[in-house]
mmCIF file of C-alpha atoms and ligand atoms in Angstrom:
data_model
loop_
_atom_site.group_PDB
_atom_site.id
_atom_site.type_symbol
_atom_site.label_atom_id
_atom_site.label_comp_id
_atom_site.label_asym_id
_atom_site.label_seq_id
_atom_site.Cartn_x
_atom_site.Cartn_y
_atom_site.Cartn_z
ATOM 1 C CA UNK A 1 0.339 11.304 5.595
ATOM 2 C CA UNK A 2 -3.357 12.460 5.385
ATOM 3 C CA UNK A 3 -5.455 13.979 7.374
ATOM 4 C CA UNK A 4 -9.397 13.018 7.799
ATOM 5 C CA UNK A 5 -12.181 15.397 8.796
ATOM 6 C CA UNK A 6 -15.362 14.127 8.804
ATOM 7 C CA UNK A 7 -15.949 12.312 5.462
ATOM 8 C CA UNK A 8 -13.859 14.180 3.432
ATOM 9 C CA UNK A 9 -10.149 13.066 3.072
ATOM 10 C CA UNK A 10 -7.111 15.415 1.983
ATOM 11 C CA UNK A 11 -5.103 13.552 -1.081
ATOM 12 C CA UNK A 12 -1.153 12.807 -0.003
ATOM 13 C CA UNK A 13 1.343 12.803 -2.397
ATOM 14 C CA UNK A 14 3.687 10.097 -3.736
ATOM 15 C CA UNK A 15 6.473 11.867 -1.662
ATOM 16 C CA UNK A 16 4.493 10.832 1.630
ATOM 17 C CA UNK A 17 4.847 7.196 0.856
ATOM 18 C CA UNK A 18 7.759 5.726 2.905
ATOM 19 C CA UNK A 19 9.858 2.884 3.027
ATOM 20 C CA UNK A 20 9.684 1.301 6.851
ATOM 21 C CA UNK A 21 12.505 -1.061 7.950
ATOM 22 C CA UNK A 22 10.834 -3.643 10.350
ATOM 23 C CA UNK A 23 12.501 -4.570 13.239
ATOM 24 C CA UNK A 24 14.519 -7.680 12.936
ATOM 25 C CA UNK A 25 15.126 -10.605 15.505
ATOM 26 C CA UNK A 26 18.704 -12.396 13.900
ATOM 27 C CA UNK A 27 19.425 -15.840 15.436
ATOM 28 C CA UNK A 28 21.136 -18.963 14.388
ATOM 29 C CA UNK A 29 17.613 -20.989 14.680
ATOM 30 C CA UNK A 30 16.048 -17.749 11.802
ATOM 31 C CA UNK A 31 14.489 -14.790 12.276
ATOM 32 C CA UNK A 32 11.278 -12.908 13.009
ATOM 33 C CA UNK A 33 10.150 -9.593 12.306
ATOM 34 C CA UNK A 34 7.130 -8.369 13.450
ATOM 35 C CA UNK A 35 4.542 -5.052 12.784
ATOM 36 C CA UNK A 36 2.944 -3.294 15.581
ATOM 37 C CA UNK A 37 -0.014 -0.742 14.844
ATOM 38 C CA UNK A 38 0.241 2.126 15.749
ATOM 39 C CA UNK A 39 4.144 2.062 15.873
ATOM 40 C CA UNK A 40 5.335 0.761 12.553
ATOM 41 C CA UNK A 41 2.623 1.483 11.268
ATOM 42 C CA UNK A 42 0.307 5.007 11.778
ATOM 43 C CA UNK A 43 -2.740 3.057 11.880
ATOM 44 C CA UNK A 44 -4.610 0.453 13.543
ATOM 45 C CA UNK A 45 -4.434 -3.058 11.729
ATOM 46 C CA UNK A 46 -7.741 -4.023 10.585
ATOM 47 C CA UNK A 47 -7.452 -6.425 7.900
ATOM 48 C CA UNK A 48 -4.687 -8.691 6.464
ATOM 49 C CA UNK A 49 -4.333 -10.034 2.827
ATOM 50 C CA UNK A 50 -2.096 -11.008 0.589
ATOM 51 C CA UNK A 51 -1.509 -12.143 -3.386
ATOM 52 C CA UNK A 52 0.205 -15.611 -3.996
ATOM 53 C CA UNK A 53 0.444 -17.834 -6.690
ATOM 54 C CA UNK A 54 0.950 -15.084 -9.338
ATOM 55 C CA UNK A 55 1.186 -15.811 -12.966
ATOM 56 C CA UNK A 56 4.542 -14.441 -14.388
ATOM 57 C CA UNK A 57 3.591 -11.432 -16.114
ATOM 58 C CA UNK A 58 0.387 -10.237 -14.364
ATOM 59 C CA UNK A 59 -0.582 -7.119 -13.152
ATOM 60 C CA UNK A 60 -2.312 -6.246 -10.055
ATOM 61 C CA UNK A 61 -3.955 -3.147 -7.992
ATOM 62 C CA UNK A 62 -4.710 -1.165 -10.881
ATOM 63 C CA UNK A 63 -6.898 0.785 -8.233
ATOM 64 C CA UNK A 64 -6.837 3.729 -5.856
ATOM 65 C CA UNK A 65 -8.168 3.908 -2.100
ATOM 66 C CA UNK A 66 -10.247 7.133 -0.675
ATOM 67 C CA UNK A 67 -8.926 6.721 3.181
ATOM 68 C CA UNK A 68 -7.784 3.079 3.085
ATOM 69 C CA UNK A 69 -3.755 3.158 4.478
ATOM 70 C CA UNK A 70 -1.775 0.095 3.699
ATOM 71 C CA UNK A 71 1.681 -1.632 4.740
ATOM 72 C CA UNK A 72 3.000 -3.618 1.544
ATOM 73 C CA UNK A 73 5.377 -6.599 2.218
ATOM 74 C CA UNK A 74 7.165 -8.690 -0.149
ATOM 75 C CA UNK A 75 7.284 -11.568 2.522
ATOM 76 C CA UNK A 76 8.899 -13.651 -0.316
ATOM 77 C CA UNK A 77 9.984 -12.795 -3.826
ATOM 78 C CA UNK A 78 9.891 -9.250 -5.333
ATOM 79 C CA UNK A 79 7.832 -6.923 -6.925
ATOM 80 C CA UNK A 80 7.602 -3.287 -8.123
ATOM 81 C CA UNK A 81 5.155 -0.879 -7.038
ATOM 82 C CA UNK A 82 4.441 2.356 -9.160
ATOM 83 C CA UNK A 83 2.116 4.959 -6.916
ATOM 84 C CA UNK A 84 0.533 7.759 -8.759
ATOM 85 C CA UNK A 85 -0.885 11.393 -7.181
ATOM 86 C CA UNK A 86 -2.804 12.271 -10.377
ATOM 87 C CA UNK A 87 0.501 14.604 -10.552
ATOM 88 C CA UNK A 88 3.809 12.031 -10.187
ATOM 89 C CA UNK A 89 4.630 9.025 -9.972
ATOM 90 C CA UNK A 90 6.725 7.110 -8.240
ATOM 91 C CA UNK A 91 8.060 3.165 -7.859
ATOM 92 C CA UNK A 92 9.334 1.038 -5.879
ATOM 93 C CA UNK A 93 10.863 -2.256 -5.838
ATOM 94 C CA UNK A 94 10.173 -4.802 -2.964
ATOM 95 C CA UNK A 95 11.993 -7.854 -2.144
ATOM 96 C CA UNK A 96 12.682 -7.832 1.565
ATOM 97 C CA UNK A 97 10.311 -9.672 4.283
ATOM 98 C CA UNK A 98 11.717 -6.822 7.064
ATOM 99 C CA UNK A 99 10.866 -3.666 4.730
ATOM 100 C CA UNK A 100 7.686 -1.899 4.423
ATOM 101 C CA UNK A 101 5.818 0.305 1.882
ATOM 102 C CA UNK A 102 3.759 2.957 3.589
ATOM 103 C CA UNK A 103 0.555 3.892 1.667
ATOM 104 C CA UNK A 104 -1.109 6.767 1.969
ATOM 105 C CA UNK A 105 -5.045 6.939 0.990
ATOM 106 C CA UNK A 106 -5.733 8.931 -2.262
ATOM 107 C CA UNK A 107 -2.703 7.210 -4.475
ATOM 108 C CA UNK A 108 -3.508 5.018 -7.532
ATOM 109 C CA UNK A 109 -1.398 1.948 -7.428
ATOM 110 C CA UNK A 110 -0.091 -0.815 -10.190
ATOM 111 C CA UNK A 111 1.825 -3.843 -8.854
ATOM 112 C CA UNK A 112 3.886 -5.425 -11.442
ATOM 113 C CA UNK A 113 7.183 -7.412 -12.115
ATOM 114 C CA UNK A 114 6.373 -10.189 -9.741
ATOM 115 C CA UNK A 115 9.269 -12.727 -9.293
ATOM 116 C CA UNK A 116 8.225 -16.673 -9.559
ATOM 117 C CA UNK A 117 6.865 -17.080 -5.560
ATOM 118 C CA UNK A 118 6.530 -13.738 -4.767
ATOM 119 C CA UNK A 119 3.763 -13.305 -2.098
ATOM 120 C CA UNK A 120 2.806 -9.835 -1.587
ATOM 121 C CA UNK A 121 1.229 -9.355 2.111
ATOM 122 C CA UNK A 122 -0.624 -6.301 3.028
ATOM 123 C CA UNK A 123 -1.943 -4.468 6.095
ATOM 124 C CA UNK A 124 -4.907 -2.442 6.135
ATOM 125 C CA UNK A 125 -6.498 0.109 8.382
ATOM 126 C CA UNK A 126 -9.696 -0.795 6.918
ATOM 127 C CA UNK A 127 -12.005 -3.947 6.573
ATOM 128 C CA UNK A 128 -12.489 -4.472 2.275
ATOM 129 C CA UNK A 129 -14.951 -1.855 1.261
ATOM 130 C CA UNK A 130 -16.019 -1.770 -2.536
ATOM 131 C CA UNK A 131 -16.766 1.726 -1.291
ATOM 132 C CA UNK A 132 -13.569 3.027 -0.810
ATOM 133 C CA UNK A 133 -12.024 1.691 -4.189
ATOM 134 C CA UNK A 134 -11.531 3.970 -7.349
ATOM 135 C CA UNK A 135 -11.417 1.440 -10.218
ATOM 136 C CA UNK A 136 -11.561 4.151 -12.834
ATOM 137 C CA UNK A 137 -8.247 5.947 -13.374
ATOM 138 C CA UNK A 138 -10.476 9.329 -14.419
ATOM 139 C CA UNK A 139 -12.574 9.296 -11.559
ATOM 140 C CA UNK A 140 -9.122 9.109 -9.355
ATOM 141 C CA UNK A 141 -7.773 11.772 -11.236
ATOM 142 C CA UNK A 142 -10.600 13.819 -11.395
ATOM 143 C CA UNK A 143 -10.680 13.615 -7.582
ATOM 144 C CA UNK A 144 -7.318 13.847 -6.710
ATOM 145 C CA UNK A 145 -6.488 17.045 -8.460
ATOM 146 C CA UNK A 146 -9.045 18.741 -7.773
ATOM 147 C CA UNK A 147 -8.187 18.600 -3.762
ATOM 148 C CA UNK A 148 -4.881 18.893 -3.628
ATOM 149 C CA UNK A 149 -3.290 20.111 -0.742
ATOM 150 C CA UNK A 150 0.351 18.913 -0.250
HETATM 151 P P1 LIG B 201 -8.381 -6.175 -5.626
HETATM 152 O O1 LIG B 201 -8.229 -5.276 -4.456
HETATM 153 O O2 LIG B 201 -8.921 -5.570 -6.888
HETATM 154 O O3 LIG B 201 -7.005 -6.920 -5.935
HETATM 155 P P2 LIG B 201 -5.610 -6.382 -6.512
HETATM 156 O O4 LIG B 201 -5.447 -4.984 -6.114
HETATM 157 O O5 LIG B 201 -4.596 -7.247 -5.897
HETATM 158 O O6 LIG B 201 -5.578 -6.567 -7.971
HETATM 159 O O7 LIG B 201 -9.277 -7.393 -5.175
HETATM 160 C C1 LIG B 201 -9.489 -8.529 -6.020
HETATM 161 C C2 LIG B 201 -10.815 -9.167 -5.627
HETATM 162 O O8 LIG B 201 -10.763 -9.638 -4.287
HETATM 163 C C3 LIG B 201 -11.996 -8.206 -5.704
HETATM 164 O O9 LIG B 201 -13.104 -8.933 -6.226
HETATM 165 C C4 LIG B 201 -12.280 -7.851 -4.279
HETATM 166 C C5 LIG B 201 -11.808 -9.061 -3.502
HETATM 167 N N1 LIG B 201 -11.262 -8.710 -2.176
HETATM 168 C C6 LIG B 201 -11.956 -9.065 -1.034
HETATM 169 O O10 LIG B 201 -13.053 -9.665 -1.095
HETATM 170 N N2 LIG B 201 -11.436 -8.737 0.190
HETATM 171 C C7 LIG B 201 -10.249 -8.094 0.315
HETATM 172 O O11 LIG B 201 -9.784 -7.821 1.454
HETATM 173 C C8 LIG B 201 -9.542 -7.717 -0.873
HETATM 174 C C9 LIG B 201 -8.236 -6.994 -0.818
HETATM 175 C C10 LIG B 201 -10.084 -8.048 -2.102
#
């Protein structure tokens, strides 16, 4: 996980994203899972999204977050997920509604490999803030290696 002080934000590493398993409520009627903040999660829930209606073939996220932490949810379908450090990657491959992807700020992400009606939900600790996106993969890198600390 990282650590804030001020404005300045300590880079995690791909090892310090984590796979959550939600709890799960089984019954003959269906189930429920749910996500509490601050217990499934290490961060208050600020923000909701998600991506739907995805061509076959497309590519998302293509970005990296400065202090934004996220909860990725493949609440139907599957994906893959490839997180970057600016030193490893690493991916992952989504496809259950009561499993989490933990994301650390400071990690460039691709989403990719989307089945036909996956929907892709995310929690954020953050409102959206332009701010707080690196759209350039140099600027990331530049940034990320040159405060690493894990
Ligand atoms: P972006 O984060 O780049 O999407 P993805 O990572 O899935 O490829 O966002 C796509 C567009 O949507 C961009 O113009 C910003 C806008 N957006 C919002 O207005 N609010 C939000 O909460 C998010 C996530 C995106």
């Amino acid at each position: 996980m990282s650590s804030k002080s001020g404005n300045s934000v300590i880079p995690s590493g791909v090892n310090q994203c984590k796979i959550v398993q939600l709890p799960r409520i089984l019954e003959a009627r269906g189930n429920l899972t749910f996500v509490e903040g601050g217990h499934h999660v290490p961060f208050d829930i600020k923000r909701i999204y998600y991506l739907y209606d995805i061509p076959g073939g497309t590519a998302r996220g293509s970005h990296g977050h400065k202090k934004l932490e996220q909860l990725v949810i493949a609440m139907s379908g599957s994906f893959n997920i490839t997180l970057d450090d600016g030193y490893e990657k690493k991916s992952f491959s989504l496809n259950r509604s009561y499993y989490g992807l933990y994301i650390p700020p400071m990690l460039w992400r691709d989403l990719d490999d989307f089945s036909s009606g996956a929907v892709c939900m995310v929690l954020a600790s953050e409102k959206y803030d332009e701010n707080d996106y690196y759209r350039d993969y140099d600027s990331f890198l530049s940034d990320a290696r040159g405060r690493k600390n894990w």
